[in-house]
mmCIF file of C-alpha atoms in Angstrom:
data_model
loop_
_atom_site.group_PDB
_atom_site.id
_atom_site.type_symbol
_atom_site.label_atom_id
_atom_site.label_comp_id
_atom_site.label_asym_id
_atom_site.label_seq_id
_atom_site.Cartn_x
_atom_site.Cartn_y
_atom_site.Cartn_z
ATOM 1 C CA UNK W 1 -50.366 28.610 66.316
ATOM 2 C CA UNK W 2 -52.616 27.501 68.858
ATOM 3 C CA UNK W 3 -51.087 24.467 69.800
ATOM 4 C CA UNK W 4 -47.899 26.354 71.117
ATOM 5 C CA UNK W 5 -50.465 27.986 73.715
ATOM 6 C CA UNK W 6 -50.884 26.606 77.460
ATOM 7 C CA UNK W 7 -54.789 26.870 77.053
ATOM 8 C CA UNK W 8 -54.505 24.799 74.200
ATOM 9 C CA UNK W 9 -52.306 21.641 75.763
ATOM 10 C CA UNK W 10 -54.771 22.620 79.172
ATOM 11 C CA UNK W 11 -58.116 21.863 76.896
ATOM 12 C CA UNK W 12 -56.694 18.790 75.551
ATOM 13 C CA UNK W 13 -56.006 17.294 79.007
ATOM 14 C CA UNK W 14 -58.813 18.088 80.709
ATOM 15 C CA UNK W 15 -61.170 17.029 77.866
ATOM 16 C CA UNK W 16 -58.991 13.817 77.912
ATOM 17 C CA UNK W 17 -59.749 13.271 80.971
ATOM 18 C CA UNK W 18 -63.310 13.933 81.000
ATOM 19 C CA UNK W 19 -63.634 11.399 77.694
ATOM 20 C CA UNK W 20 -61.683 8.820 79.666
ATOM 21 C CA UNK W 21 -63.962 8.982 82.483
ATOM 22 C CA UNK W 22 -66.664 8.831 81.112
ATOM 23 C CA UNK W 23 -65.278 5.431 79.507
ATOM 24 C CA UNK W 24 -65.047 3.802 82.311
ATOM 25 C CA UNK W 25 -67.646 4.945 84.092
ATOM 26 C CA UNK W 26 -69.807 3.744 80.964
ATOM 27 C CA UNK W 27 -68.940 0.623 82.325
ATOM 28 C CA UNK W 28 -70.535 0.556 85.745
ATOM 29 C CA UNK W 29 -74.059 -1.298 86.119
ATOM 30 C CA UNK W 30 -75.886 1.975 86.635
ATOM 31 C CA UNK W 31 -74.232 3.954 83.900
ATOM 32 C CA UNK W 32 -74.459 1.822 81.031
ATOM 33 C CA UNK W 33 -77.698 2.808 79.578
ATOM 34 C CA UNK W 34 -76.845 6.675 80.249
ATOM 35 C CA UNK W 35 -73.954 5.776 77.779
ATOM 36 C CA UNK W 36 -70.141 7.188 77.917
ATOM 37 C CA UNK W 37 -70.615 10.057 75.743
ATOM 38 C CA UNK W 38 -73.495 11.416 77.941
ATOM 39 C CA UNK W 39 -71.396 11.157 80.674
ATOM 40 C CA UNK W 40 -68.266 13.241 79.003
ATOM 41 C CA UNK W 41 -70.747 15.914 78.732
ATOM 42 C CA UNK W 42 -72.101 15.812 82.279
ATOM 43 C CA UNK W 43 -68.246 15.856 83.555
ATOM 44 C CA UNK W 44 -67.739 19.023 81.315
ATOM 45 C CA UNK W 45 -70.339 20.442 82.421
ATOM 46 C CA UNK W 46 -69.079 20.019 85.975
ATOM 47 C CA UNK W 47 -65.802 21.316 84.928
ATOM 48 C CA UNK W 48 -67.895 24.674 85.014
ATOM 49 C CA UNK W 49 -67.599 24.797 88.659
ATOM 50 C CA UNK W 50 -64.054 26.104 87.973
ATOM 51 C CA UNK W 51 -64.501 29.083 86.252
ATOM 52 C CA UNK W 52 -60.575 29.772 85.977
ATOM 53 C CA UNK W 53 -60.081 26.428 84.558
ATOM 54 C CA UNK W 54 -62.869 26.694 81.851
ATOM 55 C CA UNK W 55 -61.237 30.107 80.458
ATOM 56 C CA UNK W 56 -57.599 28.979 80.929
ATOM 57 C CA UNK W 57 -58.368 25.977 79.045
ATOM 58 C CA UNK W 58 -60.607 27.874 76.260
ATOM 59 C CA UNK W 59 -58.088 28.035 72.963
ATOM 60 C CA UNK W 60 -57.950 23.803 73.448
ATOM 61 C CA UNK W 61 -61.717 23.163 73.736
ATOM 62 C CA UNK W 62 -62.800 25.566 71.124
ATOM 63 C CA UNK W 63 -60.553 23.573 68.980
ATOM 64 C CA UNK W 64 -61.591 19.963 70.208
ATOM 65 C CA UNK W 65 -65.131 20.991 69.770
ATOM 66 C CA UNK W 66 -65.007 21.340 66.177
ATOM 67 C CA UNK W 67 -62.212 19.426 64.814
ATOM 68 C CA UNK W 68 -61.936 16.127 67.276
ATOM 69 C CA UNK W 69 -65.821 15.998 66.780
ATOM 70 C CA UNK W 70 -65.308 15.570 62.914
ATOM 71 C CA UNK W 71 -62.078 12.754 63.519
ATOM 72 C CA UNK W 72 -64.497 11.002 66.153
ATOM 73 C CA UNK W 73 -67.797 10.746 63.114
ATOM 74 C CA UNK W 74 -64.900 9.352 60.776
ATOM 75 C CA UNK W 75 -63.284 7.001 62.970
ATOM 76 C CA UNK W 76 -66.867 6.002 63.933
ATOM 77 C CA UNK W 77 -67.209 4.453 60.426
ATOM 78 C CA UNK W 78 -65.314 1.234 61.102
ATOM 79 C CA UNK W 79 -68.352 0.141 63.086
ATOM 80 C CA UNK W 80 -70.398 0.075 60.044
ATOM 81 C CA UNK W 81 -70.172 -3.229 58.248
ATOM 82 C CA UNK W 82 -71.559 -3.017 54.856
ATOM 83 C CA UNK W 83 -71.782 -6.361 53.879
ATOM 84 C CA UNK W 84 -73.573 -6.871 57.473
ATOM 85 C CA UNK W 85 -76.063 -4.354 56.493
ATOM 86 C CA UNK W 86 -76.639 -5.816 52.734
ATOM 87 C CA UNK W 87 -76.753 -9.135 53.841
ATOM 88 C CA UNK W 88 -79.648 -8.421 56.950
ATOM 89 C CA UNK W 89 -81.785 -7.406 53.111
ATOM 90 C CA UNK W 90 -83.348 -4.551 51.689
ATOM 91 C CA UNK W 91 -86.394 -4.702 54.116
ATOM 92 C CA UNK W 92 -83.646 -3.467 57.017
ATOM 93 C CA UNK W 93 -82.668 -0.569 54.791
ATOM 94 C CA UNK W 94 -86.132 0.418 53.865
ATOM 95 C CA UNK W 95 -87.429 0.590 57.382
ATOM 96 C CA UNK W 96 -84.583 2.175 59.001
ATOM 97 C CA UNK W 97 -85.203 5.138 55.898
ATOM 98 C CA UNK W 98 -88.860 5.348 56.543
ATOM 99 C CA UNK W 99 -88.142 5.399 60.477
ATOM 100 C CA UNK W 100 -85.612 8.443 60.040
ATOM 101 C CA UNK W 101 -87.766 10.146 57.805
ATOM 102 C CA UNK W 102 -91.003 9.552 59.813
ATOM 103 C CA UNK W 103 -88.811 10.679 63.396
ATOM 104 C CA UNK W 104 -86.942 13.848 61.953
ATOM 105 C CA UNK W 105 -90.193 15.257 59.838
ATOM 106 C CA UNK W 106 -92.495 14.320 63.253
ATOM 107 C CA UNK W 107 -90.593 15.685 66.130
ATOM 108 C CA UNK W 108 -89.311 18.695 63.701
ATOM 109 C CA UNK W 109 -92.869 19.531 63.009
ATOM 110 C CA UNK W 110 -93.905 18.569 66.737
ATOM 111 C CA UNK W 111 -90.947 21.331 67.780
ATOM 112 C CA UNK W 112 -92.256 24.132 65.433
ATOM 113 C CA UNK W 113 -96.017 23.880 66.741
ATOM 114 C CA UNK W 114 -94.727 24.334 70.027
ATOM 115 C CA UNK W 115 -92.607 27.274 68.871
ATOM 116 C CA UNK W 116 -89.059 25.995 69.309
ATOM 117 C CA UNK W 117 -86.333 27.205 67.777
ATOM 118 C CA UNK W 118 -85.887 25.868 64.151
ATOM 119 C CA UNK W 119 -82.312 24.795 64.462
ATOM 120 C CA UNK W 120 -82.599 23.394 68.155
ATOM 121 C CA UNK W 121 -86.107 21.579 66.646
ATOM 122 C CA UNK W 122 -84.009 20.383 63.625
ATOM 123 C CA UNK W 123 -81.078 19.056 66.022
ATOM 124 C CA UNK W 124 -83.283 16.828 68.413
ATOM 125 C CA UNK W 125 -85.397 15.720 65.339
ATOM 126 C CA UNK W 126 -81.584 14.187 63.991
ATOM 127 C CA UNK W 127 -80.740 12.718 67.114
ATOM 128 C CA UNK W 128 -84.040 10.991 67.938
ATOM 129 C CA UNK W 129 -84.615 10.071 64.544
ATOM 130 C CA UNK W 130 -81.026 8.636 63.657
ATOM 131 C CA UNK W 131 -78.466 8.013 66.549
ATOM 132 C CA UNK W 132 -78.494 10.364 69.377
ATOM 133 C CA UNK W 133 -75.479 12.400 70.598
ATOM 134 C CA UNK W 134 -73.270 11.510 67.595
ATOM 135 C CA UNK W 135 -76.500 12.224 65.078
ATOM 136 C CA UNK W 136 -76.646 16.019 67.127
ATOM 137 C CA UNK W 137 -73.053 16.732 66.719
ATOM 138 C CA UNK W 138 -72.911 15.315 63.092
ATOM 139 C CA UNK W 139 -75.768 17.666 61.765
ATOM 140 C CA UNK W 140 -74.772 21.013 63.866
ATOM 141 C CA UNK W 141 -72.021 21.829 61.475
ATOM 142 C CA UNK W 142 -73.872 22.117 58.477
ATOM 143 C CA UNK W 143 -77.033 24.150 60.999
ATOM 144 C CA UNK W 144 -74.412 26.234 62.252
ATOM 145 C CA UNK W 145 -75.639 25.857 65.623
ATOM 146 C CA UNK W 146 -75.100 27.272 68.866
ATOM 147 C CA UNK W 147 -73.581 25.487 71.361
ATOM 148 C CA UNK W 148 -76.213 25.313 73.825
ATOM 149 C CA UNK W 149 -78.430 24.453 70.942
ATOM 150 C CA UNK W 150 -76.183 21.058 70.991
ATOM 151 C CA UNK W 151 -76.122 20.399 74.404
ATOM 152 C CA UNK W 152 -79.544 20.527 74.981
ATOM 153 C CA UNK W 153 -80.794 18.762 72.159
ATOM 154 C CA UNK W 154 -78.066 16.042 73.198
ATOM 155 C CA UNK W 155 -79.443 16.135 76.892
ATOM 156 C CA UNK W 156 -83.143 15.516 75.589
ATOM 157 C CA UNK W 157 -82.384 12.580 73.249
ATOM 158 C CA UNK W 158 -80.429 10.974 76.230
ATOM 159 C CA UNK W 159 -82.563 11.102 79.085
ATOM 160 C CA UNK W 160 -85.062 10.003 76.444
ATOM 161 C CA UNK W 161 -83.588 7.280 74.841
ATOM 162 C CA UNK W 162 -82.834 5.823 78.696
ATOM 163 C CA UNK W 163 -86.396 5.811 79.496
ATOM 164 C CA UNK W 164 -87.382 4.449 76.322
ATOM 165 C CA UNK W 165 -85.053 1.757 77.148
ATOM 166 C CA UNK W 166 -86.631 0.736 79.959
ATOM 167 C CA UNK W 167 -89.929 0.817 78.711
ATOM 168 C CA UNK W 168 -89.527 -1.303 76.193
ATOM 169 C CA UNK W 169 -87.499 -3.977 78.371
ATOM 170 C CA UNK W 170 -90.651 -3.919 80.394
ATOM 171 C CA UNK W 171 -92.865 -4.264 77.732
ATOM 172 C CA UNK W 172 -91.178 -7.321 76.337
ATOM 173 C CA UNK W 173 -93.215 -10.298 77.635
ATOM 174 C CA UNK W 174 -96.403 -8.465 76.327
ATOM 175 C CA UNK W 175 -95.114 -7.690 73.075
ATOM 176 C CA UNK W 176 -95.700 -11.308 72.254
ATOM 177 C CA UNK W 177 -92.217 -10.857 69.766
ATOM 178 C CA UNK W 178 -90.212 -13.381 68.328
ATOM 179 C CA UNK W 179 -86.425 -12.533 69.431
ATOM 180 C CA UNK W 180 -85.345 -10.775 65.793
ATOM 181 C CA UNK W 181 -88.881 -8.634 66.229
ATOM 182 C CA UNK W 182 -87.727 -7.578 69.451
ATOM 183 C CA UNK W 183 -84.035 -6.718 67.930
ATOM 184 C CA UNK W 184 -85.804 -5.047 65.204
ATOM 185 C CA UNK W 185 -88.146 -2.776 67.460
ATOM 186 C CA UNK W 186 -85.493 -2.116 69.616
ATOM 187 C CA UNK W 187 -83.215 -0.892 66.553
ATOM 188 C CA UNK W 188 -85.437 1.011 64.831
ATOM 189 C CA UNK W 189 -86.564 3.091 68.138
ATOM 190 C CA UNK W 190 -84.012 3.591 70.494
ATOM 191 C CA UNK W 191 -81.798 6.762 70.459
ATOM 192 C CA UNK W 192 -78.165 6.071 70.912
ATOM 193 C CA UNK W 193 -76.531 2.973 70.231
ATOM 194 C CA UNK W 194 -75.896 1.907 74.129
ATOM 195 C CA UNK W 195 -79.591 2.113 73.984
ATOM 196 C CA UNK W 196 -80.262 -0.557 71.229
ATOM 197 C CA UNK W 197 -77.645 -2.914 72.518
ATOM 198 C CA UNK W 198 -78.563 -2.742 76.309
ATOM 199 C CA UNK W 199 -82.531 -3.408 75.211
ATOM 200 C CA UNK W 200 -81.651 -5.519 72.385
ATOM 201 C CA UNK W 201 -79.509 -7.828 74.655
ATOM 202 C CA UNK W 202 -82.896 -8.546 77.161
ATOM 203 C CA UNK W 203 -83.749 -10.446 74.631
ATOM 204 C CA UNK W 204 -80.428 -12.584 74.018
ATOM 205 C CA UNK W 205 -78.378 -13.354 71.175
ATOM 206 C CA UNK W 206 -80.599 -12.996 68.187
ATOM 207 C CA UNK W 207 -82.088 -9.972 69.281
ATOM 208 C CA UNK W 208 -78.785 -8.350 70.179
ATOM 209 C CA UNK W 209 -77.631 -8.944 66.296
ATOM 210 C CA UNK W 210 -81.127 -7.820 65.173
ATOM 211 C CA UNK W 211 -81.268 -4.964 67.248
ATOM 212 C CA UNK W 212 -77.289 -3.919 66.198
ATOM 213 C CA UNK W 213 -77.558 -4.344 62.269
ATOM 214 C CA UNK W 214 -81.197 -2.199 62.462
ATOM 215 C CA UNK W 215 -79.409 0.340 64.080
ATOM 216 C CA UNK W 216 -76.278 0.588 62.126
ATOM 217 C CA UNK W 217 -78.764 0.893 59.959
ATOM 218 C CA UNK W 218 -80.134 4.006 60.421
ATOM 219 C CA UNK W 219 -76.588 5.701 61.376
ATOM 220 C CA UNK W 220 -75.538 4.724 57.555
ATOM 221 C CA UNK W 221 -78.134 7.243 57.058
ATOM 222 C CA UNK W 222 -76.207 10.052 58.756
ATOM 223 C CA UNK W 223 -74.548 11.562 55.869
ATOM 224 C CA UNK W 224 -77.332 11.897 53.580
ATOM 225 C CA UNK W 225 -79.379 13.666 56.406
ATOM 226 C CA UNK W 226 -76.666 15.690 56.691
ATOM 227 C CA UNK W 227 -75.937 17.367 53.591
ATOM 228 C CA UNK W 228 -80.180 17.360 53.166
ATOM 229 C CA UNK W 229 -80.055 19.357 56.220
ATOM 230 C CA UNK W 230 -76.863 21.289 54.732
ATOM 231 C CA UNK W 231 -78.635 22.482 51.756
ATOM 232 C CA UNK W 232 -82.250 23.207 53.743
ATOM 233 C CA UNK W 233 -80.153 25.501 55.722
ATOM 234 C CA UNK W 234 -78.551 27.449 53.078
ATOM 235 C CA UNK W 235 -81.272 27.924 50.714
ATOM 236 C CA UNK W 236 -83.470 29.195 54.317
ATOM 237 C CA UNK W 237 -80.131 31.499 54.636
ATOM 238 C CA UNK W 238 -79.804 32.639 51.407
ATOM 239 C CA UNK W 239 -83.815 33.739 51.427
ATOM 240 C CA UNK W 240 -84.716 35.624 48.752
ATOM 241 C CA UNK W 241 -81.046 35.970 47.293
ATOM 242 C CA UNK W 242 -80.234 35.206 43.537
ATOM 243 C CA UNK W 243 -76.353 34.436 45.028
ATOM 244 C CA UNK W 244 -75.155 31.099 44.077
ATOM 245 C CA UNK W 245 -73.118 29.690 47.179
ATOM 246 C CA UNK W 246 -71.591 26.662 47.389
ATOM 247 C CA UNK W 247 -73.259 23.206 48.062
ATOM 248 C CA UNK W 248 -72.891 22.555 51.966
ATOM 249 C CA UNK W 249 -70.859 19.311 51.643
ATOM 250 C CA UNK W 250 -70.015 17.334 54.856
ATOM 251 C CA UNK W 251 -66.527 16.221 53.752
ATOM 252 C CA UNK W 252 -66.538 14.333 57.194
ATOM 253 C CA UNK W 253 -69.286 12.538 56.527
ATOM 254 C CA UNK W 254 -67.401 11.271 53.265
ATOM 255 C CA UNK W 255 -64.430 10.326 55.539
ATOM 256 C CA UNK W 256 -67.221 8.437 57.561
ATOM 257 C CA UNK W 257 -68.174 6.380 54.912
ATOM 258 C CA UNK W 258 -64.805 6.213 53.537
ATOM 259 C CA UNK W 259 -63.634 4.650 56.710
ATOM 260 C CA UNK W 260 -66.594 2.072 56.451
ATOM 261 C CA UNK W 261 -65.412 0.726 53.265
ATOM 262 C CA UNK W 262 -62.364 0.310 54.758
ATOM 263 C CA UNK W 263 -63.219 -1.608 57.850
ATOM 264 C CA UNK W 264 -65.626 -3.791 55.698
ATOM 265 C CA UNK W 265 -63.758 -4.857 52.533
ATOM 266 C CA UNK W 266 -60.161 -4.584 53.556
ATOM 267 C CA UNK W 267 -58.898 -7.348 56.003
ATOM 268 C CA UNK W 268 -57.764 -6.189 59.154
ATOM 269 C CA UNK W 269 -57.383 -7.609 62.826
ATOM 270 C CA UNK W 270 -60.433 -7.388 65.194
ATOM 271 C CA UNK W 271 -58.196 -5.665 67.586
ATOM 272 C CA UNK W 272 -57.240 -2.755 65.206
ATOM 273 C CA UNK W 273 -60.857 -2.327 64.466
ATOM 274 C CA UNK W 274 -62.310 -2.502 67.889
ATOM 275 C CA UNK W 275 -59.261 0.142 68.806
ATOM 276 C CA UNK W 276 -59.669 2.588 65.713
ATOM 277 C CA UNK W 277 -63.379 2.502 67.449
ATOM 278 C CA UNK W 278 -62.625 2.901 70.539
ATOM 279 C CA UNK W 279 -60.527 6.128 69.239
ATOM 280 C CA UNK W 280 -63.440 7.786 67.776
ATOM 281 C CA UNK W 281 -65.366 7.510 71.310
ATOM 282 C CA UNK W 282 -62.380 8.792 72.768
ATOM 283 C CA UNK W 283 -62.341 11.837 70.002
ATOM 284 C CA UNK W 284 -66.311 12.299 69.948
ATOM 285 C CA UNK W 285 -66.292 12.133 74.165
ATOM 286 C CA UNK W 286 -63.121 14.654 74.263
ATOM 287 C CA UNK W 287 -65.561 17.336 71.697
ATOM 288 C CA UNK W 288 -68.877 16.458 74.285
ATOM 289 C CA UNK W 289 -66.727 17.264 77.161
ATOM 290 C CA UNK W 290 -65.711 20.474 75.725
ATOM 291 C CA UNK W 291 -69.052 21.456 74.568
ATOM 292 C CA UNK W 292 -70.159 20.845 78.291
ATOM 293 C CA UNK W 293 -67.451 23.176 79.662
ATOM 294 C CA UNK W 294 -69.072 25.901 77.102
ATOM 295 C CA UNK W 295 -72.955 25.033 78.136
ATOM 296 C CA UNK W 296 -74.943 28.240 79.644
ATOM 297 C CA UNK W 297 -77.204 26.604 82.250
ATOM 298 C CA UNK W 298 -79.882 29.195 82.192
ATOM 299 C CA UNK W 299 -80.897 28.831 78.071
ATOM 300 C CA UNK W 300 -80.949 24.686 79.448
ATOM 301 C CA UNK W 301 -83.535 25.639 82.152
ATOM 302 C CA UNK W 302 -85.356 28.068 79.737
ATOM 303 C CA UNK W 303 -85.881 26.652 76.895
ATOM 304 C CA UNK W 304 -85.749 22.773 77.593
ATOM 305 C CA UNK W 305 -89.360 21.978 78.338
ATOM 306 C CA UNK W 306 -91.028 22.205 75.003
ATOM 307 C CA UNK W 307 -87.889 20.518 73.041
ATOM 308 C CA UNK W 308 -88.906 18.044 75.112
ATOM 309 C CA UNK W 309 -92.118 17.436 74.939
ATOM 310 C CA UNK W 310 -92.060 17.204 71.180
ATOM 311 C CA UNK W 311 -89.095 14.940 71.127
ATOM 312 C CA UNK W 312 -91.150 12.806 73.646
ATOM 313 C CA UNK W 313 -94.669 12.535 71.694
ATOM 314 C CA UNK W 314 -92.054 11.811 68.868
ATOM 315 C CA UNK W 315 -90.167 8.938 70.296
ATOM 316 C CA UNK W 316 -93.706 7.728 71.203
ATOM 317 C CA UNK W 317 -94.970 7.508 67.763
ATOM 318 C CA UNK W 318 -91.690 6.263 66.421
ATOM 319 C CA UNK W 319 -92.532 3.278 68.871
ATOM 320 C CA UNK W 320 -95.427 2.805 67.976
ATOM 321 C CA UNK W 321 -94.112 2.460 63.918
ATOM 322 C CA UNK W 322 -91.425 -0.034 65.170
ATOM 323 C CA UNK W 323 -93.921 -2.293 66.983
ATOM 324 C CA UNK W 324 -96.067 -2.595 64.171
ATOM 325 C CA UNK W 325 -93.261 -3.200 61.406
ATOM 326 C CA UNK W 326 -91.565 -5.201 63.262
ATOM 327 C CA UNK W 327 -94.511 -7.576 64.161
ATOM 328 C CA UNK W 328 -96.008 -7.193 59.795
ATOM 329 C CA UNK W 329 -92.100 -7.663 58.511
ATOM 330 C CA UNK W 330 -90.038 -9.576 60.471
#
């Protein structure tokens, strides 16, 4: 059993430790926009520079990586209110659909012209198009990716999703945007949630609760994309094969939306909520942390620079969609 193994209770602290960090350095000024997750992942990264540590502590984050990343996506349901989402109309749910499908089809296309790797293309296309880190880490499962595959396409929707945040702060007084347009935009666009919150508050109150339901929005749409994605990848696997295998399920993702019904039709105390919440960052920051201590610089180096160029033209374009609908619709 592997929790009766040292490595195992050694993975578990220092991913613990890593995740709680990178709480409450989430917190700082600076840091916010880079977001607490991000940070988790930096730290394990930096882990690296002990070498002993990262193998002594191997059985625990191989084990964090997969099955604390799966609690943290459930847990991560009690954000979603449901009856916040139906009640912000259908027009919110139609235009966070059309601006996942426009961002994952764009920068996945974007990523095969410039000859990335299909899974790696398909993993920064998810996190662009739907909710950043958590959106990577929810679809590599069902792509079977590769570790590094996940860390970089997490690194590329994070340093862009920052920038875009500042952009479009900028850009606010020319916009000419009523505050639930700029919510909207800011929604519909940004990466990770940090992202759409930090932008979405520059433009006060309103905007803040535009900017939140439009992006809960689009991470409602996390478990269709991911059994779509699920099923792409097997029939691509299977090839030519007459073999009938079975349908690619995210059970997870069904715990995810589970867990949403919960927090949204069952009464329960804001402090439970905001706790079982703060427990799935904790989970999801604990699996980025070990992924970090598992990263191979050198694949990072190589093959980052056309992941993101296509994820940038992307997240330029998707901008450029959430302007204009926001402006026409709201």
């Amino acid at each position: 059993m592997k929790w009766r193994e040292k490595g195992f209770w050694i993975g578990i602290v220092v991913t613990l430790a890593c995740s709680l960090a990178g709480k409450y350095l989430a917190l700082l000024p600076g840091l916010q926009l880079v977001g607490a997750l991000v940070i988790a992942l930096i730290l394990g990264m930096l882990v690296q520079l002990s070498r002993s540590l990262v193998v002594s502590a191997q059985p625990g984050t191989s084990f964090i990586s997969n099955k604390f990343l799966r609690l943290g996506i459930i847990l991560l349901g009690f954000r979603l209110n449901l009856e916040a989402l139906a009640d912000s109309g259908m027009k919110t749910i139609v235009l966070a659909i059309v601006v996942v499908a426009f961002t994952i089809v764009t920068v996945y296309f974007l990523c095969k012209w410039l000859k990335v790797e299909s899974t790696l293309g398909m993993l920064a296309a998810c996190g662009c198009g739907i909710c950043g880190a958590a959106a990577v880490m929810g679809v590599s499962p069902q792509l079977k990716a590769k570790n590094d595959d996940a860390v970089l396409a997490v690194a590329v929707v994070a340093i862009l999703g920052t920038v875009f945040t500042l952009i479009e702060v900028a850009l606010k007084p020319m916009l000419g945007m009523t505050p639930t347009q700029f919510g909207v935009m800011t929604g519909s666009s940004l990466h990770e949630i940090a992202h759409a919150v930090a932008a979405g508050g520059a433009g006060g109150t309103q905007a803040l609760d535009a900017s939140i339901i439009m992006k809960l929005s689009r991470v409602l749409l996390l478990a269709p994309v991911a059994l779509i994605v699920g099923i792409i990848a097997q029939r691509k696997a299977r090839g030519t094969s007459d073999e009938k295998a079975k349908l690619p399920i995210p059970w997870f993702m069904g715990g995810f939306l589970l867990t949403s019904a919960i927090g949204t039709f069952i009464a329960m105390p804001a402090s439970l909520l905001n706790g079982l919440v703060s427990l799935a960052y904790l989970c999801l920051g604990m699996a980025m942390a070990g992924l970090g201590m598992s990263v191979n610089f050198d694949v990072i180096i190589r093959r980052g620079g056309r992941v993101f160029l296509a994820a940038t033209i992307g997240s330029v374009a998707l901008l450029g969609l959430s302007i204009a609908a926001s402006k026409l619709f709201f």
